[in-house]
Amino acid sequence: MKKSVFMGTLAAAGLVATGAMAQDAGSSTLAAVKDHGALKCGVNPGTPGFAAPDASGVWKGFDVDLCRAVAAAIFGDPEKVEYTPLTSAVRFTALSSGEVDMLARNTTWTFSRDVDLKAEFTGVNYYDGQGFMIPKDLGVSSAKELEGATVCIETGTTTELNLADYFRTNGMDYEPVPVESFTEAQNQFLAGACDVYTTDASALAASRASFENPSDYVVLPEIISKEPLGPLVRHGDSEWGDVVRWTLNAMVSAEELGVTSANAAEMAAGTDNPEINRLLGVEGELGAMLGLPNDWAFNVITMVGNYGETFEANIGESTPVGLARGLNALWTEGGLIYSPPFR
Ligand SMILES: N[C@@H](CCC(=O)N[C@@H](CS)C(=O)NCC(=O)O)C(=O)O
């Protein structure tokens, strides 16, 4: 009897030790980020509204806000981010090599990126689709009339693959004009080096808004693909994936629950809604389960805002980018934005 109690105690001790080791190994990115004192976030080099440095060199945008939110969750400080601007072609290598801890960079969640490139997508922060922009005087009103067009297309993107599929499906030819960056694509397009610029519709809107005469350009009605854009981390560190995933979920749940940057402090005094209380860390221990302080989501919401707040501030209808919520409305409003529950 005594022996089995002793063995049981040893086994329990062994289990605790094994569990602790597993946790240390698994959460190595979170530990490394904490040690480093800042989050290394890979972003788009410059798509207005999504990620771009302002006149003072401060990174701003809807994707940048995800980096800021993760830093707020970990450090209680959204400024603790080091930004690495990454072109389409180099973004996955930067993530897999450890140059960055996460990507928040208009990246489409696809089978091969998830399974073959071994990226772990931790949610969708913008449901997009690929569109076409042309100069108005090209006189075309549908993508189906683009037979023989020259098309500016960025290498290393889903865009170039969808373009090939679309023209093949519709029995049309085109001439690709490969470009390395968003800026090069815009310059070539504005200089007339290509008839058409194709990319994610959100980036087309951002691009058109930055033109001197936006009304000289039209975005055609066809959306030819699904581009679920979201943050991603490396395979193999699920605890780190959880931190990024639940930071985005906290922003979404906050919008759904009516918690904003303006009222979160008042709500943190305690409400009659237990899910709000758990989200804000005044009930339960959800933060500790993530290896974070219990007010992690409170910090995200007060320092960065809920999903709707950051959408409206950076890319919403009152901004130059001017995007309607559309598919990116909450599921309760007819959209696809949905967070699993906070319990
Ligand atoms: N969502 C697509 C396209 C994303 C993408 O990288 N788009 C280009 C064209 S707008 C871009 O953002 N380029 C920025 C740059 O390289 O400067 C993907 O994941 O492949």
Coordinates of C-alpha atoms and ligand atoms in Angstrom, one line a residue:
M1 CA 0.0 0.0 0.0
K2 CA 2.7 2.4 1.1
K3 CA 4.7 1.4 -2.0
S4 CA 1.9 2.2 -4.4
V5 CA 1.3 5.5 -2.7
F6 CA 5.0 6.2 -3.1
M7 CA 5.0 5.1 -6.7
G8 CA 1.9 7.2 -7.3
T9 CA 3.6 10.2 -5.8
L10 CA 6.6 9.6 -8.0
A11 CA 4.4 9.2 -11.0
A12 CA 2.6 12.4 -10.2
A13 CA 5.9 14.2 -9.7
G14 CA 7.1 12.7 -13.0
L15 CA 4.0 13.8 -14.8
V16 CA 4.3 17.3 -13.4
A17 CA 7.9 17.5 -14.5
T18 CA 7.0 16.1 -18.0
G19 CA 4.1 18.5 -18.3
A20 CA 6.3 21.4 -17.3
M21 CA 9.0 20.5 -19.8
A22 CA 6.5 20.1 -22.6
Q23 CA 5.1 23.5 -21.8
D24 CA 8.5 25.1 -21.8
A25 CA 9.4 23.6 -25.1
G26 CA 6.0 24.4 -26.6
S27 CA 5.8 28.0 -25.5
S28 CA 9.3 28.9 -26.6
T29 CA 8.2 31.7 -28.9
L30 CA 6.3 33.4 -26.2
A31 CA 9.3 33.1 -23.8
A32 CA 11.6 34.4 -26.5
V33 CA 9.3 37.4 -27.3
K34 CA 9.2 38.2 -23.5
D35 CA 13.0 37.8 -23.2
H36 CA 13.5 40.0 -26.2
G37 CA 11.2 42.6 -24.8
A38 CA 9.3 43.2 -28.1
L39 CA 7.3 41.3 -30.7
K40 CA 8.9 40.9 -34.2
C41 CA 6.0 41.4 -36.6
G42 CA 6.3 40.9 -40.4
V43 CA 4.1 43.4 -42.2
N44 CA 3.3 44.6 -45.7
P45 CA 5.9 47.2 -46.9
G46 CA 3.2 49.8 -47.6
T47 CA -0.5 49.3 -48.3
P48 CA -2.3 52.4 -47.0
G49 CA -4.9 51.5 -44.4
F50 CA -3.5 48.0 -43.8
A51 CA 0.2 48.6 -43.1
A52 CA 2.3 51.7 -43.9
P53 CA 4.6 54.0 -42.0
D54 CA 3.1 57.5 -41.5
A55 CA 5.0 60.8 -42.2
S56 CA 6.9 60.3 -38.9
G57 CA 7.8 56.7 -39.6
V58 CA 5.2 55.3 -37.2
W59 CA 3.6 52.1 -38.5
K60 CA -0.2 52.4 -38.9
G61 CA -3.0 50.2 -40.2
F62 CA -5.5 47.4 -39.8
D63 CA -2.8 44.7 -39.9
V64 CA -0.4 46.7 -37.9
D65 CA -3.1 46.9 -35.2
L66 CA -2.9 43.1 -34.9
C67 CA 0.8 43.3 -34.1
R68 CA 0.0 46.1 -31.6
A69 CA -2.7 44.0 -30.1
V70 CA -0.5 41.0 -29.6
A71 CA 2.1 43.3 -27.9
A72 CA -0.6 44.8 -25.7
A73 CA -1.7 41.2 -24.7
I74 CA 1.9 40.2 -23.8
F75 CA 3.5 43.4 -22.5
G76 CA 0.5 45.7 -21.7
D77 CA 2.2 48.0 -24.3
P78 CA 1.2 48.1 -28.0
E79 CA 4.4 50.0 -28.8
K80 CA 6.6 47.0 -28.1
V81 CA 6.7 45.8 -31.7
E82 CA 9.6 45.7 -34.1
Y83 CA 8.2 45.8 -37.7
T84 CA 9.8 44.1 -40.6
P85 CA 8.4 45.1 -44.0
L86 CA 8.3 42.0 -46.2
T87 CA 7.6 41.6 -49.9
S88 CA 5.3 38.8 -51.0
A89 CA 8.2 36.7 -52.1
V90 CA 10.2 36.7 -48.9
R91 CA 7.4 36.7 -46.2
F92 CA 7.3 32.9 -45.6
T93 CA 11.1 32.5 -45.3
A94 CA 11.2 35.4 -42.9
L95 CA 8.6 33.5 -40.7
S96 CA 10.1 30.1 -41.0
S97 CA 13.7 31.3 -40.3
G98 CA 12.6 33.0 -37.1
E99 CA 13.3 36.5 -38.4
V100 CA 9.8 37.4 -37.3
D101 CA 7.5 35.9 -34.7
M102 CA 4.4 36.3 -36.7
L103 CA 3.1 37.7 -40.0
A104 CA 0.2 40.2 -40.1
R105 CA 0.4 40.8 -43.7
N106 CA -2.5 40.4 -46.2
T107 CA -1.7 36.7 -46.5
T108 CA -4.2 34.3 -47.9
W109 CA -4.8 31.1 -45.9
T110 CA -4.4 28.3 -48.5
F111 CA -4.0 24.5 -48.3
S112 CA -0.4 24.5 -49.5
R113 CA 0.8 27.3 -47.3
D114 CA -0.8 25.6 -44.3
V115 CA 0.2 22.0 -45.0
D116 CA 3.3 22.3 -47.2
L117 CA 4.9 25.5 -46.1
K118 CA 4.0 24.6 -42.5
A119 CA 2.5 27.9 -41.6
E120 CA -0.2 28.0 -38.9
F121 CA -2.9 30.4 -39.7
T122 CA -4.5 31.7 -36.5
G123 CA -7.7 33.2 -37.9
V124 CA -9.0 35.5 -40.6
N125 CA -9.0 39.2 -40.0
Y126 CA -10.2 40.1 -43.5
Y127 CA -12.3 38.1 -45.9
D128 CA -11.2 39.3 -49.3
G129 CA -11.3 38.2 -53.0
Q130 CA -9.2 39.1 -56.1
G131 CA -10.3 41.9 -58.3
F132 CA -9.2 43.9 -61.4
M133 CA -8.5 47.6 -61.8
I134 CA -8.3 49.3 -65.2
P135 CA -8.0 52.9 -66.5
K136 CA -11.5 54.1 -67.3
D137 CA -10.5 54.9 -70.9
L138 CA -9.7 51.2 -71.6
G139 CA -13.5 51.0 -72.1
V140 CA -14.0 47.6 -70.5
S141 CA -16.8 46.8 -68.1
S142 CA -16.2 43.1 -67.3
A143 CA -13.1 41.0 -66.7
K144 CA -14.4 38.7 -69.4
E145 CA -13.5 41.3 -71.9
L146 CA -9.8 41.2 -71.0
E147 CA -8.6 38.9 -73.8
G148 CA -5.0 39.7 -74.7
A149 CA -4.6 42.3 -71.9
T150 CA -1.2 43.0 -70.2
V151 CA -1.6 42.4 -66.5
C152 CA 0.6 43.8 -63.7
I153 CA 1.0 40.9 -61.2
E154 CA 3.1 40.5 -58.1
T155 CA 5.2 37.3 -57.9
G156 CA 4.9 35.0 -55.0
T157 CA 1.2 35.6 -54.5
T158 CA -2.0 33.7 -54.8
T159 CA -2.9 36.5 -57.2
E160 CA -0.7 35.2 -60.0
L161 CA -2.0 31.7 -59.6
N162 CA -5.7 32.8 -59.6
L163 CA -5.1 34.9 -62.6
A164 CA -3.7 32.0 -64.6
D165 CA -6.7 29.8 -63.5
Y166 CA -9.3 32.5 -64.4
F167 CA -7.9 33.2 -67.9
R168 CA -7.6 29.4 -68.5
T169 CA -11.2 28.8 -67.3
N170 CA -12.5 31.5 -69.6
G171 CA -10.4 30.5 -72.6
M172 CA -8.5 33.8 -72.7
D173 CA -4.9 34.8 -73.1
Y174 CA -3.0 37.5 -71.2
E175 CA 0.5 38.8 -71.0
P176 CA 1.8 39.0 -67.4
V177 CA 4.0 42.0 -66.4
P178 CA 5.7 40.6 -63.2
V179 CA 6.4 43.1 -60.5
E180 CA 8.2 42.7 -57.1
S181 CA 6.2 45.0 -54.9
F182 CA 3.0 47.0 -54.5
T183 CA 4.8 50.2 -55.3
E184 CA 6.2 48.9 -58.4
A185 CA 2.8 47.5 -59.5
Q186 CA 1.2 50.9 -59.0
N187 CA 4.0 52.8 -60.8
Q188 CA 3.9 50.4 -63.8
F189 CA 0.1 50.5 -63.9
L190 CA 0.0 54.4 -63.7
A191 CA 2.8 54.6 -66.4
G192 CA 0.7 52.4 -68.7
A193 CA 3.1 49.4 -68.7
C194 CA 0.1 47.2 -68.1
D195 CA -3.6 47.5 -69.0
V196 CA -4.8 45.9 -65.8
Y197 CA -3.7 45.7 -62.2
T198 CA -5.0 42.7 -60.3
T199 CA -4.7 41.9 -56.6
D200 CA -6.9 41.5 -53.5
A201 CA -9.8 43.9 -53.8
S202 CA -9.0 45.5 -50.5
A203 CA -5.5 46.4 -51.8
L204 CA -7.0 47.7 -55.1
A205 CA -9.2 50.0 -53.0
A206 CA -6.2 51.1 -51.0
S207 CA -4.2 51.6 -54.2
R208 CA -6.9 53.6 -56.0
A209 CA -7.4 55.8 -53.0
S210 CA -3.8 56.9 -53.2
F211 CA -3.9 57.9 -56.9
E212 CA -4.0 61.6 -57.8
N213 CA -7.2 61.0 -59.8
P214 CA -8.9 58.0 -58.5
S215 CA -12.0 58.5 -60.7
D216 CA -9.9 57.9 -63.8
Y217 CA -9.7 54.2 -62.7
V218 CA -12.4 51.6 -62.2
V219 CA -12.5 48.3 -60.3
L220 CA -14.3 45.7 -62.4
P221 CA -17.3 43.9 -60.8
E222 CA -15.8 40.3 -60.9
I223 CA -14.2 38.9 -57.8
I224 CA -12.4 35.8 -59.0
S225 CA -11.2 34.1 -55.8
K226 CA -11.6 33.6 -52.1
E227 CA -8.8 35.3 -50.2
P228 CA -9.2 34.8 -46.5
L229 CA -6.4 37.0 -45.1
G230 CA -5.1 36.4 -41.6
P231 CA -2.2 36.3 -39.1
L232 CA 0.1 33.3 -39.1
V233 CA 2.9 31.7 -37.1
R234 CA 5.2 28.8 -37.6
H235 CA 4.0 25.2 -37.2
G236 CA 5.1 23.5 -34.0
D237 CA 4.4 26.0 -31.3
S238 CA 0.7 25.8 -30.6
E239 CA 0.9 27.8 -27.4
W240 CA 2.3 30.7 -29.4
G241 CA -0.4 30.2 -32.0
D242 CA -3.0 30.4 -29.2
V243 CA -1.7 33.8 -28.1
V244 CA -2.1 35.2 -31.6
R245 CA -5.4 33.4 -32.3
W246 CA -7.1 34.5 -29.0
T247 CA -5.8 38.1 -29.3
L248 CA -7.8 38.3 -32.6
N249 CA -10.7 36.5 -31.1
A250 CA -10.7 38.9 -28.1
M251 CA -11.0 41.8 -30.5
V252 CA -13.9 40.1 -32.3
S253 CA -15.7 39.0 -29.1
A254 CA -15.3 42.5 -27.7
E255 CA -17.2 44.0 -30.7
E256 CA -19.9 41.4 -30.4
L257 CA -20.3 41.9 -26.7
G258 CA -20.3 45.7 -27.0
V259 CA -17.0 46.2 -25.3
T260 CA -15.0 49.2 -26.7
S261 CA -11.8 51.0 -26.0
A262 CA -14.0 53.7 -24.4
N263 CA -16.1 51.6 -22.1
A264 CA -13.8 48.6 -21.2
A265 CA -12.5 50.3 -18.0
E266 CA -16.0 50.9 -16.8
M267 CA -17.0 47.3 -17.7
A268 CA -13.9 45.9 -15.9
A269 CA -15.5 47.0 -12.6
G270 CA -17.7 44.0 -13.2
T271 CA -20.9 43.4 -15.3
D272 CA -23.8 41.0 -15.2
N273 CA -22.5 39.3 -18.3
P274 CA -20.1 36.5 -17.2
E275 CA -18.5 36.3 -20.7
I276 CA -17.6 40.0 -20.6
N277 CA -16.1 39.5 -17.1
R278 CA -14.0 36.5 -18.3
L279 CA -12.9 38.4 -21.4
L280 CA -11.8 41.4 -19.2
G281 CA -10.1 39.1 -16.7
V282 CA -12.3 40.0 -13.7
E283 CA -13.6 36.5 -13.5
G284 CA -11.8 33.2 -14.2
E285 CA -8.1 32.7 -15.2
L286 CA -8.1 32.8 -19.0
G287 CA -5.0 34.9 -19.2
A288 CA -3.0 32.5 -17.0
M289 CA -3.9 29.7 -19.3
L290 CA -2.2 31.6 -22.2
G291 CA 0.8 32.4 -20.1
L292 CA -0.3 36.1 -20.0
P293 CA -1.5 38.5 -17.3
N294 CA -5.3 38.2 -16.6
D295 CA -5.9 41.7 -18.0
W296 CA -4.4 40.7 -21.4
A297 CA -7.6 41.2 -23.4
F298 CA -8.5 44.3 -21.4
N299 CA -5.2 45.8 -22.5
V300 CA -5.8 44.8 -26.2
I301 CA -9.3 46.4 -26.2
T302 CA -8.3 49.6 -24.3
M303 CA -5.0 50.1 -26.1
V304 CA -5.9 49.0 -29.6
G305 CA -9.7 48.7 -29.8
N306 CA -12.2 46.0 -30.7
Y307 CA -12.3 44.5 -34.2
G308 CA -14.9 47.0 -35.5
E309 CA -13.1 50.0 -34.0
T310 CA -9.8 49.2 -35.8
F311 CA -11.7 48.3 -39.0
E312 CA -13.5 51.7 -39.0
A313 CA -10.4 53.7 -38.0
N314 CA -8.1 52.3 -40.6
I315 CA -10.0 51.0 -43.7
G316 CA -13.7 51.8 -43.0
E317 CA -16.1 53.9 -45.1
S318 CA -15.0 57.2 -43.5
T319 CA -11.4 56.6 -44.4
P320 CA -9.7 57.2 -47.8
V321 CA -9.7 53.4 -48.4
G322 CA -13.4 53.4 -47.9
L323 CA -14.3 49.7 -47.4
A324 CA -17.7 48.6 -46.3
R325 CA -17.8 45.8 -43.7
G326 CA -19.5 43.4 -46.2
L327 CA -18.3 39.8 -45.5
N328 CA -16.3 41.3 -42.6
A329 CA -19.4 42.3 -40.6
L330 CA -20.0 40.3 -37.5
W331 CA -21.9 37.0 -38.0
T332 CA -24.8 38.6 -36.0
E333 CA -24.9 41.3 -38.7
G334 CA -24.9 39.0 -41.7
G335 CA -21.1 38.7 -42.1
L336 CA -18.5 36.0 -41.4
I337 CA -16.6 37.5 -38.5
Y338 CA -17.1 35.1 -35.6
S339 CA -15.1 34.2 -32.5
P340 CA -15.4 31.0 -30.5
P341 CA -16.7 31.6 -26.9
F342 CA -14.6 33.0 -24.0
R343 CA -15.1 30.2 -21.5
Ligands
LIG1 N1 -3.3 37.8 -50.5 C1 -2.4 37.4 -51.6 C2 -1.7 38.7 -52.1 C3 -0.9 39.4 -51.0 C4 0.2 40.3 -51.5 O1 1.3 40.1 -51.1 N2 -0.2 41.3 -52.3 C5 0.8 42.2 -52.9 C6 0.1 43.1 -53.9 S1 -1.0 44.3 -53.1 C7 1.4 43.1 -51.7 O2 0.7 43.3 -50.7 N3 2.6 43.5 -51.9 C8 3.3 44.4 -51.1 C9 4.7 44.5 -51.5 O3 5.3 43.5 -51.8 O4 5.2 45.7 -51.5 C10 -1.4 36.4 -51.1 O5 -1.4 36.1 -49.9 O6 -0.6 35.9 -51.9

